[in-house]
Coordinates of C-alpha atoms and ligand atoms in Angstrom, one line a residue:
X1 CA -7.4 6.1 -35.5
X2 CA -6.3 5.7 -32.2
X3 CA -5.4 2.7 -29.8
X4 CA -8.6 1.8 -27.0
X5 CA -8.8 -1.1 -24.3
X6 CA -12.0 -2.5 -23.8
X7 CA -13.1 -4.8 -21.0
X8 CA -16.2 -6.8 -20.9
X9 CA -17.2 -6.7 -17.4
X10 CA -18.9 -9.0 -14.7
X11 CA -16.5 -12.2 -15.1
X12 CA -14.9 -14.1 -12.4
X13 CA -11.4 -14.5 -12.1
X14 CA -9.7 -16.9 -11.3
X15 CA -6.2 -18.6 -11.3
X16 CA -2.6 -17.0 -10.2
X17 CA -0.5 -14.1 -11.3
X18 CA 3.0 -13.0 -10.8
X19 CA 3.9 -9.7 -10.2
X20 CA 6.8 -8.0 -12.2
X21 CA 9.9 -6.2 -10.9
X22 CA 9.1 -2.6 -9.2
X23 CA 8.3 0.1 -12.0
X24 CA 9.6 3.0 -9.7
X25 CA 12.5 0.9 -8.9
X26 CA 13.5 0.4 -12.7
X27 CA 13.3 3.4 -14.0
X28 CA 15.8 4.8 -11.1
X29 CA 17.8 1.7 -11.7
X30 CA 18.3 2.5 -15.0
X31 CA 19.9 5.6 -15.1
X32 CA 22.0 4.3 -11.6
X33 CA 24.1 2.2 -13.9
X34 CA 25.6 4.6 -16.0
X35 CA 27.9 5.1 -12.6
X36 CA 29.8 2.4 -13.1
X37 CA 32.8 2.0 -15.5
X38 CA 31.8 -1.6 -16.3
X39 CA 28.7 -3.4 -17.6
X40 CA 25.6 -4.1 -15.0
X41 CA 23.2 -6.3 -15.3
X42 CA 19.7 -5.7 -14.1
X43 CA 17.5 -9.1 -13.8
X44 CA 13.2 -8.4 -13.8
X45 CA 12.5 -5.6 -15.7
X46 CA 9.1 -5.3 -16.7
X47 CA 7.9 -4.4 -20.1
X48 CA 6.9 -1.0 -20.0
X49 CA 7.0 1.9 -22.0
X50 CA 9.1 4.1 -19.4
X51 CA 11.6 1.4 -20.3
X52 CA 12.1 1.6 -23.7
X53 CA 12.0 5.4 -23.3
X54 CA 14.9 5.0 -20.9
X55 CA 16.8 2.5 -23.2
X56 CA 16.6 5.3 -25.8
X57 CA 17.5 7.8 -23.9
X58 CA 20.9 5.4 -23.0
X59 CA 21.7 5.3 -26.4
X60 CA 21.9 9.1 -26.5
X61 CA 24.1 8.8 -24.3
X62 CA 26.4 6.3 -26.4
X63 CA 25.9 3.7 -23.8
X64 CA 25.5 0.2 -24.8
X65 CA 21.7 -1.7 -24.0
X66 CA 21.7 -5.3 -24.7
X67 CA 18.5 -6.8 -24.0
X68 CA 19.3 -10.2 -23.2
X69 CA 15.5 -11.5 -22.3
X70 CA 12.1 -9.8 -21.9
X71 CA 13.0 -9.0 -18.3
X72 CA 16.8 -8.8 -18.5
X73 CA 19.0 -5.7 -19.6
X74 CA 22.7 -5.0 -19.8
X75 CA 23.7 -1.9 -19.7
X76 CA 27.5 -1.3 -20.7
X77 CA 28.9 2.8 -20.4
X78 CA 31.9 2.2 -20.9
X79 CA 31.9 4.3 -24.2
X80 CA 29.6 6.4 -22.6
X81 CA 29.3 10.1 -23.8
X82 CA 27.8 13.0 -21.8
X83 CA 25.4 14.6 -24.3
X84 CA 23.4 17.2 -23.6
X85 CA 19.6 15.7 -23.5
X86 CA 17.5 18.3 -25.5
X87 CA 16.0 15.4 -27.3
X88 CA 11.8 15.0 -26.9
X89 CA 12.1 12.1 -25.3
X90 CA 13.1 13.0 -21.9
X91 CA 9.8 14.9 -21.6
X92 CA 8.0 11.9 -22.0
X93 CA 8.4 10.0 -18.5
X94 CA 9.0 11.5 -15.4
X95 CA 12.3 9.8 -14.3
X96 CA 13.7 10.8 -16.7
X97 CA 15.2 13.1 -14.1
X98 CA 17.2 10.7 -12.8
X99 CA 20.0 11.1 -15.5
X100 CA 20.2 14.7 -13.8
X101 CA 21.7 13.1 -10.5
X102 CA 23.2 10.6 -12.2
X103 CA 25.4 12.3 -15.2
X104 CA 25.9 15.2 -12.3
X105 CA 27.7 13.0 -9.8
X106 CA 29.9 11.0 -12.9
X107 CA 31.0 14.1 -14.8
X108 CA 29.9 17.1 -12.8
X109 CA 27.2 18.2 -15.8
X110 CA 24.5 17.9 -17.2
X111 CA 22.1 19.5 -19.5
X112 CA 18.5 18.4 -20.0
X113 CA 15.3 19.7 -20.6
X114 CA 12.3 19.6 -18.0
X115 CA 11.2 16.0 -16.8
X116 CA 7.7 14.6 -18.3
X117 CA 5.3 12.2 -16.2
X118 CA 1.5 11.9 -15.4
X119 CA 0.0 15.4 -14.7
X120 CA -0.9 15.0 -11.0
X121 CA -0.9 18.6 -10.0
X122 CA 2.2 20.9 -10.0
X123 CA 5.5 18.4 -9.7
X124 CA 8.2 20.7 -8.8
X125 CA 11.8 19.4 -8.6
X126 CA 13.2 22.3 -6.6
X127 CA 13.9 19.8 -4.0
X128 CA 16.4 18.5 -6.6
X129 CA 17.9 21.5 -7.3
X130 CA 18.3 22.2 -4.2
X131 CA 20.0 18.6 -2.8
X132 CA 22.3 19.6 -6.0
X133 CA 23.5 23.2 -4.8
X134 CA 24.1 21.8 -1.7
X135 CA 26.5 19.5 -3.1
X136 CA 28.3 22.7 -5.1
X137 CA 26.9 22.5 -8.2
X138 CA 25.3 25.9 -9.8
X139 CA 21.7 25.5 -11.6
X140 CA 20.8 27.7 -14.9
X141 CA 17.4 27.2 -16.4
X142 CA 17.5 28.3 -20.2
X143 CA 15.5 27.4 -23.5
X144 CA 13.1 24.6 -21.4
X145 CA 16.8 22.9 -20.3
X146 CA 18.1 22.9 -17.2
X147 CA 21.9 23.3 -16.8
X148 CA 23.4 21.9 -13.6
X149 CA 27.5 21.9 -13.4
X150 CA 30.1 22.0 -10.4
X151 CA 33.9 22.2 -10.5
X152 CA 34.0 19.9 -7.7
X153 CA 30.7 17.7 -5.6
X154 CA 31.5 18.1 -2.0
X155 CA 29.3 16.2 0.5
X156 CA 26.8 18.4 2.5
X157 CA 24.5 17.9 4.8
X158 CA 21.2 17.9 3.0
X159 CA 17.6 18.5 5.0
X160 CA 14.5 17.5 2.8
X161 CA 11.2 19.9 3.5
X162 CA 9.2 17.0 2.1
X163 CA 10.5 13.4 1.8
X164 CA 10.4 13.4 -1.6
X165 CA 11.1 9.7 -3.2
X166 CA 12.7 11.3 -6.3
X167 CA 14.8 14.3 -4.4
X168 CA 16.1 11.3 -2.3
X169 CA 17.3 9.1 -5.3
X170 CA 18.6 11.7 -7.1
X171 CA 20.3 13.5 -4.4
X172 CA 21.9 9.7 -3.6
X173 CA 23.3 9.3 -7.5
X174 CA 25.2 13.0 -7.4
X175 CA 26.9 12.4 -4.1
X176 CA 28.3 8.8 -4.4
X177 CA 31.3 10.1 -6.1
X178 CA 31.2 13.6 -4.0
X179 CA 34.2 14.0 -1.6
X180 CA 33.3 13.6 2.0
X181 CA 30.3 12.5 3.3
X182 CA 26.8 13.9 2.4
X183 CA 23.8 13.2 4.7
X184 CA 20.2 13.2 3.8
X185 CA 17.7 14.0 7.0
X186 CA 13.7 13.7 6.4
X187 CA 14.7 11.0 3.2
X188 CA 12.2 9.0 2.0
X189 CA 11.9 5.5 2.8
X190 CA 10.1 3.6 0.1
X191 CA 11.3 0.2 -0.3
X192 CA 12.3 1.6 -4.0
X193 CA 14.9 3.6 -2.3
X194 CA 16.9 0.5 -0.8
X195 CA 17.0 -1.0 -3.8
X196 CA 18.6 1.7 -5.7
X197 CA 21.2 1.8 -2.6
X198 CA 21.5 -1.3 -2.5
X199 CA 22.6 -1.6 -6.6
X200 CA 24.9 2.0 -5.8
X201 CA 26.5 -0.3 -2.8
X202 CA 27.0 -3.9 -5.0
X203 CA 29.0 -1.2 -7.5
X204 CA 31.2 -0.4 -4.4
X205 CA 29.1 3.0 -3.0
X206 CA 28.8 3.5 0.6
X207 CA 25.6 4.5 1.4
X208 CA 24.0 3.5 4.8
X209 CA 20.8 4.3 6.6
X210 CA 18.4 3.3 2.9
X211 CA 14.9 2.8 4.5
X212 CA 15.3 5.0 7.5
X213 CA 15.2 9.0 7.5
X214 CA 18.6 9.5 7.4
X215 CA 20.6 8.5 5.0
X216 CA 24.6 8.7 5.0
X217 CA 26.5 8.5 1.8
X218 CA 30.9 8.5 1.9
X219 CA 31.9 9.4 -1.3
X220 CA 34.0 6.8 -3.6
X221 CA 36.7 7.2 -6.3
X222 CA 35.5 4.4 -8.6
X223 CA 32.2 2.4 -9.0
X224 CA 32.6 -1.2 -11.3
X225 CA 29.8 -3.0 -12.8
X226 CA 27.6 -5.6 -11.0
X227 CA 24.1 -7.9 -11.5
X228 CA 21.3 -6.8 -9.7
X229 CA 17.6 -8.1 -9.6
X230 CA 14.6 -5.3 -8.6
X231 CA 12.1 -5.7 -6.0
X232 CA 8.5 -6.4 -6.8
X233 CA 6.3 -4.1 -7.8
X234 CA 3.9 -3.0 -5.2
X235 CA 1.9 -1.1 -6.9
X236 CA 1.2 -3.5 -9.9
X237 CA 1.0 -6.2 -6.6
X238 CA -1.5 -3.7 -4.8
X239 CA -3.6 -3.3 -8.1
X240 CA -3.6 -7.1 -8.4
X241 CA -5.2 -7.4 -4.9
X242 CA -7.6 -4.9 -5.5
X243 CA -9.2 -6.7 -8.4
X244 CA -9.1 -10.1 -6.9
X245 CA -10.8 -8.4 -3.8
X246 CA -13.8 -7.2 -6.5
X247 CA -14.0 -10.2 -9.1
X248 CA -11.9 -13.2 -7.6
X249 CA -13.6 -16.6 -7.2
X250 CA -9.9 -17.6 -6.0
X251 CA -6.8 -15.7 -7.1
X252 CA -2.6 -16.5 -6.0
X253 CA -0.9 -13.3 -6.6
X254 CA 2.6 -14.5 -6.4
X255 CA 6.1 -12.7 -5.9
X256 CA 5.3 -9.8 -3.3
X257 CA 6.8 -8.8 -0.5
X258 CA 3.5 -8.4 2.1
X259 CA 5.0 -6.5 4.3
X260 CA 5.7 -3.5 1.4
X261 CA 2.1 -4.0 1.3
X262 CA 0.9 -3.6 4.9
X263 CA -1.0 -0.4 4.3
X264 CA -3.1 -1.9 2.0
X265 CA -3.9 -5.4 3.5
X266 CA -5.0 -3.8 6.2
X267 CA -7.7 -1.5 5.0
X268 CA -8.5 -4.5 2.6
X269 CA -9.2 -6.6 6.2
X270 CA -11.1 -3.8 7.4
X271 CA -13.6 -3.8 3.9
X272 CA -14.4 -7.7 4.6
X273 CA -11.6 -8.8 1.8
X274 CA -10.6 -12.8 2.4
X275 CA -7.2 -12.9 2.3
X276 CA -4.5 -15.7 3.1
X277 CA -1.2 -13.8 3.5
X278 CA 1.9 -16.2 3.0
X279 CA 5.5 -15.4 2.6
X280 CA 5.7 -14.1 -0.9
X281 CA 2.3 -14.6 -2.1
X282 CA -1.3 -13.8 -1.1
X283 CA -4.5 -15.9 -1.8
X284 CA -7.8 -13.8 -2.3
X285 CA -11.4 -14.9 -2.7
X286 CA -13.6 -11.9 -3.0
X287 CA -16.7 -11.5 -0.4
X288 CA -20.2 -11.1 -1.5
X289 CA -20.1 -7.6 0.6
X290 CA -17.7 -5.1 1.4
X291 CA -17.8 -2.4 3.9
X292 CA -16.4 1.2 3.1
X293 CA -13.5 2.6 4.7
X294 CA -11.5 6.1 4.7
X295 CA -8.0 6.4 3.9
X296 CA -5.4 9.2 4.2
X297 CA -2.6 8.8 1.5
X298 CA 1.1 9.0 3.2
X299 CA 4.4 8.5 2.3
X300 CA 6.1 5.1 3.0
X301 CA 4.9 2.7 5.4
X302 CA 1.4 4.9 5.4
X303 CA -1.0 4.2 2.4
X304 CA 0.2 5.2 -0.9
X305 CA -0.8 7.9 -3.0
X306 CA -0.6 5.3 -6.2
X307 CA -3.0 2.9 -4.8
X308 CA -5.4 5.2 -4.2
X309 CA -6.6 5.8 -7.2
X310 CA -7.5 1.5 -8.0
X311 CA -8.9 1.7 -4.4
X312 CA -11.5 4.4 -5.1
X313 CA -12.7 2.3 -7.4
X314 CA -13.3 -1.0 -5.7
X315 CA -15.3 1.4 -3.2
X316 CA -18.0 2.1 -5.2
X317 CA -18.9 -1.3 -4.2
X318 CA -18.5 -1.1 -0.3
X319 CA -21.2 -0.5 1.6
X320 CA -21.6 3.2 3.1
X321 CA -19.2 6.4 3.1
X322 CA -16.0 5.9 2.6
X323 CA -13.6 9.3 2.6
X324 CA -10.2 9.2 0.7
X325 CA -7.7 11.8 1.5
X326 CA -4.8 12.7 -0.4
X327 CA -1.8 14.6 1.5
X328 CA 1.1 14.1 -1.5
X329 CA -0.7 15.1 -4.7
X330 CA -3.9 17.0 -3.6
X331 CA -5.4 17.0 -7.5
X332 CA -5.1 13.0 -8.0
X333 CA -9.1 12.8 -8.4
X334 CA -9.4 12.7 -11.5
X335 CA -10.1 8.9 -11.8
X336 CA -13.4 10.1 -9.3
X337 CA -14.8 11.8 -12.5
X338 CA -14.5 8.8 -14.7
X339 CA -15.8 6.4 -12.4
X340 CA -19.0 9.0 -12.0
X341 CA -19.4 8.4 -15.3
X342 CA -19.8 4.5 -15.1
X343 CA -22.4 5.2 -12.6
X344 CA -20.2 5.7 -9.1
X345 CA -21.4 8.2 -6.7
X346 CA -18.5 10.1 -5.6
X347 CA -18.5 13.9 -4.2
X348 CA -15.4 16.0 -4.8
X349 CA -14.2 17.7 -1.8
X350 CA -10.5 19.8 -1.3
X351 CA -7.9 17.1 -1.2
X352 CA -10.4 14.7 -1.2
X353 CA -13.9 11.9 -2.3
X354 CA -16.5 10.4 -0.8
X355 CA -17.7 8.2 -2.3
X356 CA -21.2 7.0 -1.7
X357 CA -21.5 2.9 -2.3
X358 CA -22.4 0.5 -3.6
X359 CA -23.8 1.6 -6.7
X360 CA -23.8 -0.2 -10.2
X361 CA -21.6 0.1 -12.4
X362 CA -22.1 1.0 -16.6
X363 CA -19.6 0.3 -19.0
X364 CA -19.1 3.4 -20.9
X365 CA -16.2 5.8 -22.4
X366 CA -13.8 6.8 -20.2
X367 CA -9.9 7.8 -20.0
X368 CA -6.9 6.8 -18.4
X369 CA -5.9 10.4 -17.8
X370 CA -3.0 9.1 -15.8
X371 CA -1.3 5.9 -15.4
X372 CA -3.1 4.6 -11.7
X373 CA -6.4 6.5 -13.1
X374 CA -5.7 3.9 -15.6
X375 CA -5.5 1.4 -13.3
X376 CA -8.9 2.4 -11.8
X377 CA -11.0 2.0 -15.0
X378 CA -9.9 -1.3 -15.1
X379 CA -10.7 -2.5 -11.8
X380 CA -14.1 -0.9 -12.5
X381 CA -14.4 -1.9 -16.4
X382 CA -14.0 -5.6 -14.5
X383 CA -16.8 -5.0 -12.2
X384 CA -19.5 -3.3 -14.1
X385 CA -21.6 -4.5 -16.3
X386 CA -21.4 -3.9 -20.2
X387 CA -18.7 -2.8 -22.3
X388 CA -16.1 -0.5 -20.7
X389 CA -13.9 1.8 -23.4
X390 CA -10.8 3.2 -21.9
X391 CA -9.0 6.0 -23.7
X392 CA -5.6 7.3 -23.7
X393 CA -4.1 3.5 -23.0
X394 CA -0.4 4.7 -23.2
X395 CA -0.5 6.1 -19.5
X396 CA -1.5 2.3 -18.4
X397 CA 1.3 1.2 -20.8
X398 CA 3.8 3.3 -19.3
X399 CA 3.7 1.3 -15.8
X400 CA 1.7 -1.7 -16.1
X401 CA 3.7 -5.0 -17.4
X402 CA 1.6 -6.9 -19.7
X403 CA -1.7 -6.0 -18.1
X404 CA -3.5 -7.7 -20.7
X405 CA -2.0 -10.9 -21.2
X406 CA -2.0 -11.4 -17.6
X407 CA -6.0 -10.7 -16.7
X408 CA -6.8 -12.8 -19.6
X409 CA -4.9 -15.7 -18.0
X410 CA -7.2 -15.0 -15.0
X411 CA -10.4 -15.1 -17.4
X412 CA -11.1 -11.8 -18.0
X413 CA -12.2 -10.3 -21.3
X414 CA -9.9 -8.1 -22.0
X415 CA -9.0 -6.4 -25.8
X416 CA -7.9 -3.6 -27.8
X417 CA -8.8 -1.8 -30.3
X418 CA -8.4 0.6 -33.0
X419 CA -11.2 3.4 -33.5
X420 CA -11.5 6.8 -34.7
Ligands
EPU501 N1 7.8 17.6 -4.2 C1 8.2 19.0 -4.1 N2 9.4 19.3 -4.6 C2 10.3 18.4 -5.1 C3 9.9 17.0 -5.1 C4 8.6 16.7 -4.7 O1 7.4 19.8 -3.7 O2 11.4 18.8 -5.5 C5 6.5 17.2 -3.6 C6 5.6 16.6 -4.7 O3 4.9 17.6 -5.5 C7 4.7 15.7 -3.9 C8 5.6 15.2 -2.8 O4 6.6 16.2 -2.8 O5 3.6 16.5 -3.4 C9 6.1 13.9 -3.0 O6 6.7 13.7 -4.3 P1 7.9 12.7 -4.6 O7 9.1 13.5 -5.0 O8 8.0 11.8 -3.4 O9 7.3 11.9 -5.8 P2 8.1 11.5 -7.1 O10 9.5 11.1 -6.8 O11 7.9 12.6 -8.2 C10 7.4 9.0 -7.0 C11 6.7 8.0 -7.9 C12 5.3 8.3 -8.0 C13 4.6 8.3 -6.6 C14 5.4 9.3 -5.7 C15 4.9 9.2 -4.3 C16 8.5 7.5 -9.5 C17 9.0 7.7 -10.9 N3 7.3 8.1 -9.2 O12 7.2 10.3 -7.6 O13 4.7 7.3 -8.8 O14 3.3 8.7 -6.7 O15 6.8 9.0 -5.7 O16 5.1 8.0 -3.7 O17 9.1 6.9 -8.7 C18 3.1 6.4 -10.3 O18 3.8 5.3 -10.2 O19 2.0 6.4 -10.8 C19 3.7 7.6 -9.7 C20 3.2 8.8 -10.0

């Protein structure tokens, strides 16, 4: 027996939703407080799977979780115990290379095995690595763990090849007790990345520059303990808009930030979408026809990769050619074979879909091979007609807060099941 989500499609929705606190936010936010030498407390986690697996992975590491409320954590290290993380469970999300930078810049090693995550493509970490050496420390690879140990962190000057989100958060933890100052040129700018900074800065870091390419970081003796609430999640936000653009009579999407969302609400003005953008909220009424657009995935402020995937979907119902490019993880199609399978007409091309609309849309099988292909089947499970059968529902679980309980508050018909 195993766990399905079925949506019955071809309802309207309608009411307001409120997004949770940023996914890719929390689970670097996490591992961040194990910095400090006193309690921190993290206000508007959302209830995900990667969060619990983090939790665990905290408790590995002796330090204290108290979970005060669904969407508020404590996390204490002050007993806190550098144990080597061979355990399972770190293969199971992808953050959980976090604790690499992390436990490296408190104690100067660490010993884990080989990060998890959605399979997107190849997801090296050399970047990592690298940002690590540069600080001093020497990196062994041996029985699936990695070994990464320095006598002492200097600060460096650090020069990304790619602006990688995660090189740029982990290279960020290992230097903010690092003597001197390290500096990070071509960093990544997601919003995600200020908010880590700005929690490393409440606990007394010095970092400077989050949000820009270069970022500055002067290394500190001691961090303390401190409260902290996380950004909204774009993403879930983004995913939000995207099914109110396909099934909303009226829909209030409330706590964003629009402008984190810029990329999106513009191609979204450019389909036909009607859209009332306010200060932390947008209104959406979806419009009886859509036109198709192309979009290039980039890193932050350009349109991103994770949205992609949902977007595809809600073109299958746009009229004409629309062309979707991906430039950060050229295999992310795999949602395009899925949504073929409901009845979309998409062509695979190198790094890229067209996709061919509008066609109908069939319920059907399908899987969530990864968390925003997940994503996808739902926007299109709400649009077609029939029965849709989504597999593999842990990937949605990993990153989606309550998906569920939320679109059935906005009238969908939404249910699990087990089957064989
Ligand atoms: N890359 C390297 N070497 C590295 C690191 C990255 O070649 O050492 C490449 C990657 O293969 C990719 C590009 O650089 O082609 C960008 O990767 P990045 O490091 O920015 O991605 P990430 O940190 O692994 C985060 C999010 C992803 C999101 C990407 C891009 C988390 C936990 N994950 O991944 O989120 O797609 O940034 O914005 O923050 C998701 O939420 O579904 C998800 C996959």
């Amino acid at each position: 027996m195993h766990e399905v989500m079925k949506i019955e499609g071809g309802h309207l929705l309608e009411g307001e939703v409120t997004i949770s606190g940023a996914k890719n936010a929390t689970v670097a936010l996490i591992p961040a407080a194990v910095l400090a030498n006193g309690p921190v407390t993290i206000v508007g986690i959302p209830q995900i799977a990667d969060v619990k697996a983090l939790a665990d992975i905290l408790r590995i590491l002796k330090v204290e979780v108290i979970e005060v409320a669904d969407d508020h954590i404590i996390i204490d290290p002050t007993k806190m115990e550098n144990v080597d993380l061979d355990d399972d469970i770190v293969t199971k999300l992808r953050a959980s290379y976090y604790f690499m930078g992390a436990l490296l810049g408190k104690y100067g090693y660490v010993r884990m095995k080989m990060p998890g995550g959605c399979y997107l493509g190849p997801r090296p970490i050399d970047l990592h690595l690298k940002g690590f050496e540069a600080l001093g420390a020497k990196v062994t690879y041996d029985k699936a763990c990695y070994t990464i140990q320095a006598k002492k962190l200097k600060g460096a000057k650090i020069f990304l090849d790619i602006a990688s989100v995660g090189a740029t958060i982990n290279i960020m933890m290992a230097s903010v007790y690092a003597e001197g100052r390290t500096t990070i040129e071509n960093a990544a700018k997601e919003p995600e990345i200020i908010d880590i900074a700005t929690l490393l800065n409440k606990m007394g870091a010095r970092i400077r520059g989050a949000g820009t390419n270069v970022i500055t970081i002067d290394g500190v003796k001691s961090l303390s303990g401190c409260f902290h609430e996380i950004i909204p999640d774009r993403i879930e936000a983004g995913t939000f808009i995207v099914i109110a653009a396909a099934m909303a009579k009226r829909m209030v999407i409330n706590n964003i930030i629009p402008q984190h969302l810029d990329a999106l609400l513009s191609k979204l003005k450019e389909m036909g979408v009607n859209m009332e953008v306010g200060i932390d909220r947008v209104v959406i009424e979806r419009s009886e026809s859509l036109k198709s657009v192309d979009i290039t995935t980039r890193p932050y402020p350009g349109f991103a990769t994770d949205l992609q995937q949902p977007l595809t979907a809600l073109l299958t119902q746009a009229n004409g050619e629309g062309r979707v490019t991906e430039t950060i993880y050229i295999e992310r199609f795999k949602h395009c074979i899925e949504l073929n399978k409901m009845g979309a007409d998409i062509d695979l091309i190198p790094a890229g879909a067209i996709i061919n609309g509008p066609t109908p849309l069939y319920g059907t099988k399908v899987s969530a091979t990864d968390l925003r292909c997940g994503a996808a089947m739902i926007v299109a499970g709400l649009m077609a007609e029939g029965v849709t059968e989504i597999d593999n529902v842990y990937h949605i679980d990993r990153g989606y807060s309550e998906i569920d309980r939320k679109l059935s508050m906005l009238g969908a018909k939404i249910w699990r099941e087990n089957v064989d």
